[in-house]
Coordinates of C-alpha atoms and ligand atoms in Angstrom, one line a residue:
X1282 CA 12.1 41.8 14.9
X1283 CA 12.9 45.2 13.7
X1284 CA 11.8 47.9 11.3
X1285 CA 13.0 51.0 9.7
X1286 CA 12.3 54.4 11.1
X1287 CA 13.8 57.5 12.6
X1288 CA 16.1 57.3 15.6
X1289 CA 13.4 58.0 18.2
X1290 CA 11.1 55.4 16.7
X1291 CA 14.0 52.9 16.8
X1292 CA 14.7 53.5 20.4
X1293 CA 11.1 53.0 21.2
X1294 CA 11.0 49.8 19.3
X1295 CA 14.0 48.4 21.2
X1296 CA 12.3 49.3 24.5
X1297 CA 9.1 47.6 23.4
X1298 CA 11.1 44.5 22.3
X1299 CA 12.9 44.3 25.6
X1300 CA 9.6 44.5 27.4
X1301 CA 8.1 41.8 25.2
X1302 CA 11.0 39.5 25.8
X1303 CA 10.5 39.8 29.5
X1304 CA 7.0 38.3 29.1
X1305 CA 6.7 34.6 29.7
X1306 CA 3.7 34.5 27.3
X1307 CA 4.4 34.3 23.6
X1308 CA 3.4 37.3 21.6
X1309 CA 3.1 37.4 17.8
X1310 CA 2.1 40.1 15.4
X1311 CA 1.4 39.5 11.6
X1312 CA 0.9 42.3 9.2
X1313 CA -1.9 42.6 6.6
X1314 CA 0.2 40.7 4.1
X1315 CA 0.6 37.8 6.6
X1316 CA 4.3 38.4 7.3
X1317 CA 5.7 38.3 10.8
X1318 CA 6.3 41.7 12.2
X1319 CA 6.9 41.3 15.9
X1320 CA 7.5 38.3 18.2
X1321 CA 9.2 37.7 21.5
X1322 CA 11.6 35.1 23.0
X1323 CA 8.7 33.1 24.4
X1324 CA 7.1 32.9 20.9
X1325 CA 10.4 31.7 19.5
X1326 CA 10.7 29.0 22.1
X1327 CA 7.2 27.7 22.2
X1328 CA 6.0 28.4 18.7
X1329 CA 9.2 28.1 16.8
X1330 CA 8.7 31.5 15.2
X1331 CA 11.6 32.9 13.3
X1332 CA 12.1 35.9 11.0
X1333 CA 10.3 35.4 7.7
X1334 CA 7.6 33.1 8.9
X1335 CA 4.3 33.6 7.2
X1336 CA 0.9 33.4 8.9
X1337 CA 0.1 30.4 6.7
X1338 CA 3.1 28.5 8.0
X1339 CA 2.3 29.5 11.5
X1340 CA -1.2 28.3 11.7
X1341 CA -0.7 25.0 9.9
X1342 CA -2.1 22.2 11.9
X1343 CA -3.5 24.4 14.6
X1344 CA -7.2 25.2 15.1
X1345 CA -6.4 28.8 14.4
X1346 CA -6.7 28.3 10.7
X1347 CA -10.5 28.3 11.0
X1348 CA -10.4 31.9 12.1
X1349 CA -8.0 33.0 9.5
X1350 CA -9.7 31.8 6.4
X1351 CA -10.0 34.3 3.5
X1352 CA -13.8 34.2 3.7
X1353 CA -13.7 35.5 7.3
X1354 CA -11.3 38.2 6.3
X1355 CA -13.5 39.4 3.5
X1356 CA -16.4 39.6 5.9
X1357 CA -14.4 42.0 7.9
X1358 CA -16.0 40.8 11.1
X1359 CA -13.6 39.0 13.3
X1360 CA -12.0 41.7 15.5
X1361 CA -11.2 39.8 18.6
X1362 CA -11.1 36.1 19.4
X1363 CA -10.2 33.7 22.1
X1364 CA -9.2 30.2 21.4
X1365 CA -7.6 27.4 23.1
X1366 CA -4.6 25.3 21.9
X1367 CA -3.0 22.2 23.2
X1368 CA 0.7 22.1 22.7
X1369 CA 3.6 20.2 24.3
X1370 CA 1.4 18.9 27.0
X1371 CA 0.1 22.3 28.0
X1372 CA -3.1 24.2 27.4
X1373 CA -2.9 27.8 26.1
X1374 CA -5.6 30.4 25.8
X1375 CA -5.0 32.6 22.8
X1376 CA -6.2 36.1 22.9
X1377 CA -6.3 37.5 19.4
X1378 CA -7.1 40.9 18.0
X1379 CA -7.3 41.8 14.3
X1380 CA -6.8 45.3 13.0
X1381 CA -9.1 46.7 10.3
X1382 CA -8.9 50.1 8.6
X1383 CA -12.4 51.5 8.4
X1384 CA -13.8 48.1 8.7
X1385 CA -12.6 47.4 5.2
X1386 CA -9.0 46.8 4.9
X1387 CA -7.4 44.0 7.0
X1388 CA -4.1 45.2 8.5
X1389 CA -2.9 42.4 10.6
X1390 CA -3.4 40.3 13.7
X1391 CA -2.0 40.4 17.2
X1392 CA -1.9 37.3 19.4
X1393 CA -0.9 36.6 23.0
X1394 CA -0.7 33.0 24.4
X1395 CA -1.6 32.4 28.0
X1396 CA -0.5 29.2 29.7
X1397 CA -3.6 28.1 31.6
X1398 CA -2.6 24.5 32.2
X1399 CA -2.5 24.8 36.0
X1400 CA -5.3 27.1 36.4
X1401 CA -8.5 26.1 38.0
X1402 CA -10.4 26.4 34.7
X1403 CA -8.6 23.3 33.4
X1404 CA -12.0 21.8 32.9
X1405 CA -13.6 24.7 31.3
X1406 CA -14.4 25.5 27.8
X1407 CA -10.9 26.4 26.8
X1408 CA -9.5 23.1 27.7
X1409 CA -12.3 21.4 26.0
X1410 CA -11.7 23.2 22.7
X1411 CA -8.0 22.6 23.0
X1412 CA -8.4 18.9 23.1
X1413 CA -11.6 18.4 21.1
X1414 CA -12.9 18.7 17.6
X1415 CA -15.6 21.4 17.6
X1416 CA -17.9 19.7 15.1
X1417 CA -18.0 16.2 16.4
X1418 CA -16.8 16.6 19.9
X1419 CA -14.2 13.9 19.3
X1420 CA -10.6 14.4 20.3
X1421 CA -8.7 16.5 17.9
X1422 CA -5.6 15.3 16.1
X1423 CA -2.9 16.5 18.5
X1424 CA -4.7 15.3 21.6
X1425 CA -5.5 12.0 19.9
X1426 CA -1.8 11.4 19.3
X1427 CA -1.0 12.2 23.0
X1428 CA -3.7 9.8 24.1
X1429 CA -2.5 7.1 21.8
X1430 CA 0.9 7.4 23.4
X1431 CA -0.5 7.2 26.8
X1432 CA -2.7 4.1 26.2
X1433 CA 0.2 2.3 24.5
X1434 CA 2.5 3.2 27.4
X1435 CA 0.0 1.9 29.9
X1436 CA -0.6 -1.3 28.0
X1437 CA 2.9 -2.5 26.9
X1438 CA 1.8 -6.1 26.5
X1439 CA -1.4 -5.7 24.6
X1440 CA -1.6 -5.7 20.8
X1441 CA -3.2 -2.7 19.1
X1442 CA -4.3 -1.7 15.7
X1443 CA -4.4 1.9 14.3
X1444 CA -7.2 2.5 11.8
X1445 CA -7.5 5.4 9.5
X1446 CA -10.8 6.1 7.7
X1447 CA -11.8 8.3 4.9
X1448 CA -15.1 8.8 3.1
X1449 CA -15.0 8.5 -0.6
X1450 CA -16.2 11.5 -2.5
X1451 CA -17.0 13.4 0.6
X1452 CA -16.5 16.7 -1.3
X1453 CA -19.1 15.6 -3.8
X1454 CA -21.5 14.6 -1.0
X1455 CA -21.1 18.1 0.4
X1456 CA -21.7 19.7 -2.9
X1457 CA -24.8 17.7 -3.7
X1458 CA -26.4 17.5 -0.3
X1459 CA -25.0 20.6 1.3
X1460 CA -22.5 21.3 4.0
X1461 CA -25.1 20.7 6.7
X1462 CA -25.8 17.2 5.5
X1463 CA -22.1 16.6 5.3
X1464 CA -21.7 17.8 8.9
X1465 CA -24.5 15.6 10.0
X1466 CA -22.9 12.6 8.5
X1467 CA -19.7 13.3 10.3
X1468 CA -21.5 13.8 13.5
X1469 CA -23.4 10.5 13.1
X1470 CA -20.1 8.7 12.4
X1471 CA -18.6 10.2 15.6
X1472 CA -21.6 9.2 17.7
X1473 CA -21.3 5.7 16.4
X1474 CA -17.7 5.4 17.4
X1475 CA -18.8 6.6 20.8
X1476 CA -21.5 4.1 21.1
X1477 CA -19.2 1.2 20.0
X1478 CA -16.3 2.2 22.2
X1479 CA -14.7 -0.1 24.7
X1480 CA -11.9 0.3 27.1
X1481 CA -8.7 1.4 25.6
X1482 CA -10.2 2.8 22.5
X1483 CA -9.0 6.2 21.4
X1484 CA -10.6 7.9 18.4
X1485 CA -10.5 11.2 16.7
X1486 CA -11.6 13.3 13.8
X1487 CA -8.2 14.1 12.3
X1488 CA -9.4 16.5 9.7
X1489 CA -12.5 16.9 7.4
X1490 CA -13.8 13.4 6.7
X1491 CA -10.9 11.5 8.1
X1492 CA -11.2 9.7 11.4
X1493 CA -8.6 7.8 13.3
X1494 CA -9.1 5.0 15.8
X1495 CA -6.8 3.1 18.1
X1496 CA -8.1 -0.2 19.6
X1497 CA -6.9 -3.4 21.0
X1498 CA -6.4 -5.9 18.2
X1499 CA -8.7 -8.3 20.0
X1500 CA -11.6 -5.8 19.5
X1501 CA -10.9 -5.4 15.8
X1502 CA -13.5 -7.0 13.6
X1503 CA -13.6 -5.7 10.0
X1504 CA -16.9 -7.2 9.2
X1505 CA -18.5 -5.6 12.2
X1506 CA -17.1 -2.2 11.5
X1507 CA -18.3 -2.3 7.9
X1508 CA -21.7 -3.4 8.9
X1509 CA -22.0 -0.7 11.5
X1510 CA -21.1 1.8 9.0
X1511 CA -23.6 0.6 6.4
X1512 CA -26.2 0.8 9.1
X1513 CA -25.5 4.4 10.0
X1514 CA -25.5 5.4 6.4
X1515 CA -28.8 3.7 5.5
X1516 CA -30.5 4.9 8.7
X1517 CA -29.4 8.4 7.9
X1518 CA -31.3 7.9 4.7
X1519 CA -28.9 9.2 2.1
X1520 CA -29.7 8.3 -1.4
X1521 CA -26.0 8.4 -2.5
X1522 CA -23.9 5.4 -2.1
X1523 CA -21.4 6.2 0.6
X1524 CA -18.1 4.3 0.6
X1525 CA -15.9 4.5 3.6
X1526 CA -12.4 3.3 3.3
X1527 CA -10.4 1.9 6.1
X1528 CA -6.6 1.5 6.4
X1529 CA -5.4 -0.8 9.2
X1530 CA -2.0 -0.8 10.7
X1531 CA -1.1 -3.4 13.3
X1532 CA 1.2 -1.8 15.8
X1533 CA 4.4 -3.8 16.1
X1534 CA 6.4 -1.3 18.0
X1535 CA 4.6 0.7 20.7
X1536 CA 7.3 3.3 20.7
X1537 CA 6.8 4.4 17.1
X1538 CA 5.5 8.0 16.8
X1539 CA 1.7 7.8 16.9
X1540 CA 1.6 10.1 13.9
X1541 CA 3.7 7.6 11.9
X1542 CA 1.3 4.8 12.9
X1543 CA -1.5 6.9 11.6
X1544 CA 0.4 7.6 8.4
X1545 CA 1.0 3.9 7.8
X1546 CA -2.7 3.1 8.3
X1547 CA -3.5 5.9 5.8
X1548 CA -0.9 4.6 3.3
X1549 CA -2.8 1.3 3.4
X1550 CA -6.0 3.1 2.8
X1551 CA -4.6 5.0 -0.1
X1552 CA -3.7 1.8 -1.8
X1553 CA -7.5 1.0 -2.4
X1554 CA -8.8 4.5 -2.8
X1555 CA -11.1 4.7 -5.8
X1556 CA -11.9 1.0 -5.8
X1557 CA -15.5 0.1 -5.1
X1558 CA -14.9 -3.5 -4.4
X1559 CA -12.8 -2.9 -1.3
X1560 CA -13.3 -1.1 1.9
X1561 CA -10.4 -2.2 4.1
X1562 CA -6.7 -2.5 3.4
X1563 CA -3.9 -3.6 5.6
X1564 CA -0.6 -2.0 5.9
X1565 CA 2.3 -4.2 5.0
X1566 CA 5.8 -3.7 3.9
X1567 CA 4.8 -4.1 0.3
X1568 CA 2.7 -1.0 0.5
X1569 CA 5.8 0.8 1.9
X1570 CA 8.0 -0.7 -0.8
X1571 CA 5.6 0.4 -3.5
X1572 CA 5.8 3.9 -2.2
X1573 CA 9.6 3.7 -2.2
X1574 CA 9.6 2.3 -5.7
X1575 CA 8.4 5.5 -7.0
X1576 CA 11.8 6.9 -6.3
X1577 CA 13.7 4.0 -7.7
X1578 CA 16.5 5.0 -10.0
X1579 CA 18.4 3.2 -12.7
X1580 CA 21.6 3.7 -10.9
X1581 CA 20.2 2.0 -7.9
X1582 CA 19.1 -1.0 -9.9
X1583 CA 22.4 -1.2 -11.7
X1584 CA 24.2 -1.2 -8.4
X1585 CA 21.8 -3.8 -7.0
X1586 CA 22.6 -6.1 -9.9
X1587 CA 26.3 -5.7 -9.4
X1588 CA 26.0 -6.2 -5.7
X1589 CA 24.1 -9.5 -6.3
X1590 CA 21.1 -8.4 -4.4
X1591 CA 18.6 -10.2 -6.6
X1592 CA 17.7 -13.7 -5.4
X1593 CA 15.2 -16.3 -6.5
X1594 CA 12.2 -17.6 -4.7
X1595 CA 10.4 -20.8 -5.8
X1596 CA 6.7 -21.5 -5.8
X1597 CA 5.8 -25.2 -5.9
X1598 CA 3.5 -26.6 -8.5
X1599 CA 1.4 -29.4 -7.1
X1600 CA -0.5 -32.3 -8.3
X1601 CA -3.9 -32.0 -6.6
X1602 CA -4.5 -35.8 -6.6
X1603 CA -1.5 -36.7 -4.3
X1604 CA 0.0 -33.4 -3.2
X1605 CA 3.3 -34.3 -4.9
X1606 CA 5.4 -31.4 -6.3
X1607 CA 6.0 -31.6 -10.0
X1608 CA 8.1 -28.5 -10.3
X1609 CA 8.6 -24.9 -9.2
X1610 CA 8.5 -21.5 -10.7
X1611 CA 11.5 -19.3 -10.2
X1612 CA 10.4 -15.8 -9.1
X1613 CA 12.8 -13.0 -8.7
X1614 CA 13.0 -10.9 -5.5
X1615 CA 15.2 -8.0 -4.7
X1616 CA 16.8 -8.3 -1.3
X1617 CA 17.7 -4.7 -0.8
X1618 CA 19.6 -3.7 2.4
X1619 CA 17.8 -0.4 2.3
X1620 CA 14.3 -1.4 1.1
X1621 CA 13.9 -4.9 2.4
X1622 CA 12.4 -7.7 0.3
X1623 CA 11.1 -6.0 -2.8
X1624 CA 8.6 -8.0 -5.1
X1625 CA 9.1 -8.0 -8.9
X1626 CA 6.1 -5.8 -9.6
X1627 CA 8.1 -2.9 -8.1
X1628 CA 11.1 -3.2 -10.4
X1629 CA 10.6 -5.4 -13.4
X1630 CA 8.6 -2.8 -15.2
X1631 CA 11.4 -0.3 -14.7
X1632 CA 14.0 -2.8 -16.1
X1633 CA 11.7 -3.4 -19.0
X1634 CA 11.4 0.2 -19.7
X1635 CA 15.1 0.9 -20.0
X1636 CA 16.2 -2.3 -21.6
X1637 CA 18.1 -3.6 -18.5
X1638 CA 15.6 -6.5 -18.4
X1639 CA 18.1 -8.5 -20.5
X1640 CA 20.6 -8.4 -17.6
X1641 CA 18.1 -9.0 -14.9
X1642 CA 16.5 -12.0 -16.6
X1643 CA 19.8 -13.5 -17.6
X1644 CA 20.9 -13.2 -14.0
X1645 CA 17.8 -15.0 -12.8
X1646 CA 18.1 -17.8 -15.4
X1647 CA 21.7 -18.3 -14.3
X1648 CA 20.6 -18.6 -10.7
X1649 CA 18.0 -21.2 -11.8
X1650 CA 20.5 -23.2 -13.8
X1651 CA 23.0 -23.1 -11.0
X1652 CA 20.4 -24.4 -8.6
X1653 CA 19.4 -27.2 -11.0
X1654 CA 23.0 -28.2 -11.4
X1655 CA 23.4 -28.3 -7.6
X1656 CA 20.4 -30.5 -7.2
X1657 CA 21.7 -32.9 -9.8
X1658 CA 25.0 -33.1 -7.9
X1659 CA 23.1 -33.8 -4.7
X1660 CA 21.2 -36.6 -6.3
X1661 CA 18.0 -35.0 -7.3
X1662 CA 18.2 -34.8 -11.1
X1663 CA 14.4 -35.0 -11.5
X1664 CA 13.8 -31.5 -10.0
X1665 CA 12.6 -28.9 -12.5
X1666 CA 12.3 -25.2 -12.5
X1667 CA 10.6 -22.7 -14.8
X1668 CA 11.9 -19.3 -15.6
X1669 CA 10.1 -16.2 -16.7
X1670 CA 11.2 -14.6 -20.0
X1671 CA 10.1 -11.0 -20.5
X1672 CA 8.5 -10.5 -23.8
X1673 CA 11.1 -7.7 -24.4
X1674 CA 13.8 -10.3 -24.4
X1675 CA 12.4 -11.8 -27.6
X1676 CA 13.5 -8.6 -29.3
X1677 CA 16.5 -7.5 -27.2
X1678 CA 18.7 -10.5 -27.2
X1679 CA 19.5 -13.7 -29.0
X1680 CA 17.3 -15.8 -26.8
X1681 CA 18.3 -19.1 -28.2
X1682 CA 22.0 -18.5 -28.0
X1683 CA 21.8 -17.2 -24.4
X1684 CA 19.6 -19.9 -23.0
X1685 CA 21.3 -22.8 -24.7
X1686 CA 24.6 -21.3 -23.7
X1687 CA 23.5 -21.2 -20.1
X1688 CA 22.3 -24.8 -19.8
X1689 CA 25.5 -25.9 -21.5
X1690 CA 27.6 -23.9 -19.1
X1691 CA 26.0 -25.5 -16.1
X1692 CA 25.5 -28.9 -17.6
X1693 CA 21.7 -28.7 -17.1
X1694 CA 19.4 -31.0 -19.0
X1695 CA 17.1 -28.6 -21.1
X1696 CA 14.2 -30.9 -20.0
X1697 CA 14.6 -29.5 -16.5
X1698 CA 14.3 -25.9 -17.4
X1699 CA 10.8 -24.8 -18.5
X1700 CA 10.4 -21.5 -20.2
X1701 CA 7.5 -19.2 -19.3
X1702 CA 6.6 -16.8 -22.1
X1703 CA 3.6 -14.5 -22.6
X1704 CA 1.6 -13.7 -25.6
X1705 CA 3.0 -10.2 -25.9
X1706 CA 6.2 -11.9 -27.1
X1707 CA 4.4 -12.6 -30.4
X1708 CA 2.8 -9.3 -31.0
X1709 CA 5.3 -7.9 -33.4
X1710 CA 6.8 -10.7 -35.4
X1711 CA 4.7 -13.9 -35.0
X1712 CA 6.5 -15.9 -37.5
X1713 CA 10.0 -15.3 -36.3
X1714 CA 9.1 -15.9 -32.7
X1715 CA 7.2 -19.0 -33.5
X1716 CA 10.3 -20.4 -35.1
X1717 CA 12.3 -19.5 -32.1
X1718 CA 9.9 -21.3 -29.8
X1719 CA 10.0 -24.4 -32.1
X1720 CA 13.8 -24.4 -32.0
X1721 CA 13.8 -24.2 -28.2
X1722 CA 11.3 -27.1 -28.0
X1723 CA 13.4 -29.2 -30.3
X1724 CA 16.3 -28.6 -28.0
X1725 CA 14.3 -30.2 -25.2
X1726 CA 12.8 -27.2 -23.3
X1727 CA 9.2 -27.2 -22.4
X1728 CA 7.5 -23.9 -23.2
X1729 CA 4.7 -22.5 -21.2
X1730 CA 2.2 -19.8 -22.0
X1731 CA 2.1 -17.6 -18.8
X1732 CA -0.9 -15.5 -17.7
X1733 CA -3.2 -17.0 -20.3
X1734 CA -6.5 -15.3 -20.1
X1735 CA -5.2 -12.0 -18.7
X1736 CA -5.5 -8.9 -20.8
X1737 CA -6.1 -9.4 -24.4
X1738 CA -5.4 -13.1 -24.8
X1739 CA -6.1 -14.4 -28.2
X1740 CA -7.3 -17.9 -28.6
X1741 CA -6.3 -17.6 -32.2
X1742 CA -2.6 -17.6 -31.2
X1743 CA -2.9 -21.1 -29.8
X1744 CA -3.7 -22.4 -33.2
X1745 CA -0.4 -21.4 -34.6
X1746 CA 2.0 -21.7 -31.7
X1747 CA 2.6 -25.1 -30.4
X1748 CA 2.9 -24.6 -26.6
X1749 CA 3.4 -27.4 -24.2
X1750 CA 1.7 -26.0 -21.1
X1751 CA -1.0 -23.4 -20.6
X1752 CA -0.8 -21.4 -17.4
X1753 CA -4.3 -20.2 -16.6
X1754 CA -4.1 -16.7 -15.2
X1755 CA -5.2 -16.1 -11.6
X1756 CA -8.0 -13.9 -12.5
X1757 CA -10.0 -17.0 -13.4
X1758 CA -9.9 -17.9 -9.8
X1759 CA -10.8 -14.6 -8.2
X1760 CA -14.1 -14.3 -6.3
X1761 CA -17.0 -13.8 -8.7
X1762 CA -20.6 -12.9 -8.6
X1763 CA -21.4 -15.8 -10.9
X1764 CA -19.5 -19.0 -10.0
X1765 CA -21.5 -21.1 -12.5
X1766 CA -20.4 -19.1 -15.4
X1767 CA -16.9 -18.9 -14.1
X1768 CA -16.8 -22.7 -13.8
X1769 CA -18.0 -23.1 -17.4
X1770 CA -15.3 -20.8 -18.7
X1771 CA -12.6 -22.6 -16.8
X1772 CA -13.9 -26.0 -17.9
X1773 CA -13.9 -24.9 -21.6
X1774 CA -10.3 -23.5 -21.2
X1775 CA -9.1 -26.8 -19.8
X1776 CA -11.0 -28.8 -22.5
X1777 CA -9.5 -26.5 -25.2
X1778 CA -6.0 -27.0 -23.9
X1779 CA -6.5 -30.7 -23.8
X1780 CA -7.8 -30.8 -27.3
X1781 CA -4.6 -29.1 -28.4
X1782 CA -2.5 -31.5 -26.4
X1783 CA -1.4 -29.0 -23.9
X1784 CA -1.1 -29.5 -20.1
X1785 CA -2.7 -27.0 -17.9
X1786 CA -1.4 -25.3 -14.7
X1787 CA -3.9 -23.3 -12.7
X1788 CA -2.2 -20.3 -11.2
X1789 CA -3.2 -18.2 -8.2
X1790 CA -5.5 -20.7 -6.5
X1791 CA -6.2 -19.8 -2.9
X1792 CA -9.3 -21.6 -1.9
X1793 CA -10.3 -25.2 -1.4
X1794 CA -13.5 -24.7 -3.3
X1795 CA -11.4 -23.9 -6.4
X1796 CA -9.4 -27.1 -6.0
X1797 CA -12.7 -29.0 -6.1
X1798 CA -13.7 -27.1 -9.1
X1799 CA -10.4 -27.9 -10.9
X1800 CA -10.8 -31.5 -10.0
X1801 CA -14.3 -31.5 -11.6
X1802 CA -13.1 -29.9 -14.8
X1803 CA -10.1 -32.2 -15.0
X1804 CA -7.1 -29.8 -14.3
X1805 CA -4.7 -31.4 -12.0
X1806 CA -1.7 -29.1 -11.6
X1807 CA -2.0 -26.1 -9.3
X1808 CA 0.4 -23.3 -8.4
X1809 CA -1.1 -21.1 -5.7
X1810 CA -1.2 -19.9 -2.1
X1811 CA -3.6 -22.7 -1.3
X1812 CA -0.5 -25.0 -1.4
X1813 CA 2.3 -22.5 -0.8
X1814 CA 3.5 -19.0 -1.4
X1815 CA 6.8 -18.5 -3.2
X1816 CA 9.5 -19.9 -0.9
X1817 CA 13.2 -19.3 -0.4
X1818 CA 15.4 -22.1 -1.9
X1819 CA 15.9 -23.6 1.6
X1820 CA 12.2 -23.6 2.4
X1821 CA 11.4 -25.0 -1.0
X1822 CA 13.8 -27.9 -0.4
X1823 CA 12.1 -28.6 2.9
X1824 CA 8.7 -28.5 1.2
X1825 CA 9.9 -31.1 -1.3
X1826 CA 11.1 -33.3 1.5
X1827 CA 7.7 -33.4 3.1
X1828 CA 5.6 -33.5 0.0
X1829 CA 7.5 -35.7 -2.4
X1830 CA 8.5 -34.9 -6.0
X1831 CA 7.4 -36.3 -9.3
X1832 CA 9.3 -36.2 -12.6
X1833 CA 7.7 -33.2 -14.4
X1834 CA 8.9 -34.1 -17.9
X1835 CA 7.3 -37.6 -17.9
X1836 CA 4.3 -36.1 -16.4
X1837 CA 3.8 -33.5 -19.0
X1838 CA 4.6 -35.9 -21.8
X1839 CA 2.0 -38.3 -20.4
X1840 CA -0.6 -35.5 -20.3
X1841 CA 0.3 -34.4 -23.8
X1842 CA 0.0 -37.8 -25.2
X1843 CA -3.1 -38.3 -23.1
X1844 CA -1.8 -41.4 -21.4
X1845 CA -2.9 -39.8 -18.2
X1846 CA -6.3 -38.4 -17.6
X1847 CA -5.8 -34.8 -16.6
Ligands
C2E697 P1 3.9 -14.7 -12.9 O1 5.0 -15.2 -13.8 O2 2.5 -14.9 -13.4 O3 4.1 -15.3 -11.5 C1 3.1 -15.7 -10.6 C2 2.8 -14.6 -9.6 O4 1.6 -14.9 -8.9 C3 3.9 -14.5 -8.5 O5 4.0 -13.2 -8.1 C4 3.2 -15.3 -7.4 O6 3.7 -15.0 -6.1 C5 1.8 -15.0 -7.6 N1 0.9 -16.0 -7.0 C6 1.0 -17.3 -7.1 N2 0.0 -17.9 -6.4 C7 -0.8 -16.9 -6.0 C8 -2.0 -16.9 -5.2 O7 -2.6 -17.9 -4.9 N3 -2.6 -15.7 -4.9 C9 -2.0 -14.5 -5.2 N4 -2.5 -13.4 -4.9 N5 -0.8 -14.5 -5.9 C10 -0.2 -15.7 -6.3 P2 5.4 -12.5 -8.1 O8 6.4 -13.4 -7.6 O9 5.1 -11.2 -7.3 O10 5.7 -12.1 -9.6 C11 4.9 -11.3 -10.3 C12 5.3 -11.3 -11.7 O11 6.5 -10.7 -11.9 C13 5.3 -12.7 -12.4 O12 4.1 -13.1 -12.7 C14 6.2 -12.4 -13.6 O13 5.4 -11.8 -14.6 C15 7.1 -11.3 -13.1 N6 8.4 -11.9 -12.7 C16 8.8 -12.6 -11.6 N7 10.1 -13.0 -11.7 C17 10.5 -12.6 -12.9 C18 11.8 -12.7 -13.6 O14 12.7 -13.3 -13.1 N8 11.8 -12.1 -14.8 C19 10.8 -11.5 -15.4 N9 10.9 -11.0 -16.6 N10 9.6 -11.4 -14.8 C20 9.5 -11.9 -13.5
MG698 MG1 5.4 -16.8 -14.6
MG699 MG1 1.4 -16.2 -14.3

């Protein structure tokens, strides 16, 4: 503290300062411009005040901010206030006084904090406001985190989930129906949480339209929560459609900071914000990785390539008639010491953007070839793998040279390496790329059209490009409102592929009902979670041991020549 002035004034100030520092209660004074003017030792210790702190920084995350909003100031009304605050496990009563010049010009605010934790009035109003949210009566943010810690400490062996919720377009709701209706909605939600509560539930209104909930995992039932919410909203009679998002984080480590648990739940929620087909999202490392990817740099990727941090996973492709594996797709993963296992969606686009995709793809193809050579050595020459070729690589490298060079280097039979390409490869120079594909096929490679039916697929392309295998995109197998139509579309795709002598692989199949559907329409090869997620090489080898392996090449030839009914 300090100020300029004459000698006498200065002496007086030093005396005042010494007196203030003797007080065990924090004292702070801000001027009309919200700059700190006076504070004592206790304020420094408890509130972390330092020279240069502004009022805005000071009140962040405390309930004081309600009192210090510009609207209030303009009204020139608040002269004195008493508020409670919960900090570091203690309850403080804040006595505040504002100074106004002629009831017009705001000149600053003076605050003294009284520690009332041990006083008799623990249960009085002050304590209540220190720990509760005024509007809904739920616990406030700070106290919520304290209670979460307490419940977790007392139940070390029980599993818990942290849920963050947020109402879509709440601002709009307020604007259209008014603040009062908005408040009523928040109160209704709060009541509902209260009604549903069971032992060891902790919940809070964190801010505005965001609620947080801790509950034992055993109590968590997404369906129920969603239904309950719909019920409240429809009973409240709002004409607007209200969408409440939930993010769920399953607590793995009870000692993580509760605030971090909440942040993770909220991060999950953010991943579906704006989507009307989803209400709940679960936190997983992928969500975290996606966040991290935003800061990925080219240097980091280059280093990762050099340090050999990219590995291959393999997803089995299965014959639905006998569960035999007929091949696998090579999918790249980044095993980063810093970021964990990172999926291609996080980094492939970046590689494509800066042209480094040539290096990454070549690296992955090389890993695939090495693996095929190893299997041949070990007595499994019939095993096949497919590799992904970025459309960019049709333009950035001499594809034929590089791929043929690789199989020769590792002594791999081209029939064992299937090439997955996408339609975008043909966008610029159809003729040249078609010739390239033809040359690769003549060399013995099978060529597959990946993601067929996603984006702007053009059936027209199929007429000119002779592809061996059509990979039906997974969006054909997503949940739909109209399963009959969806089945018809899939059936005609399969029929079309057959009529053009192509085999079909259905990608992204997760449910049994879809397997039945594929059987009905005559598609017999499936790659999807229903059978298996992408596996490490070791896991894939184990999978082959239990499921058996067929010779892909013969299989595809048979299908193409229609010796075998697909
Ligand atoms: P893709 O080539 O279409 O590969 C299939 C993707 O679908 C894989 O995702 C796989 O894990 C996922 N998938 C398979 N079955 C299911 C299912 O039943 N449900 C769901 N939800 N997903 C399923 P992944 O491994 O994350 O790869 C994503 C994309 O990244 C690939 O799509 C491919 O376009 C690209 N990619 C992967 N590896 C490479 C590579 O080495 N080079 C290049 N250029 N791109 C690659
Ligand atoms: Mg693929
Ligand atoms: Mg695909």
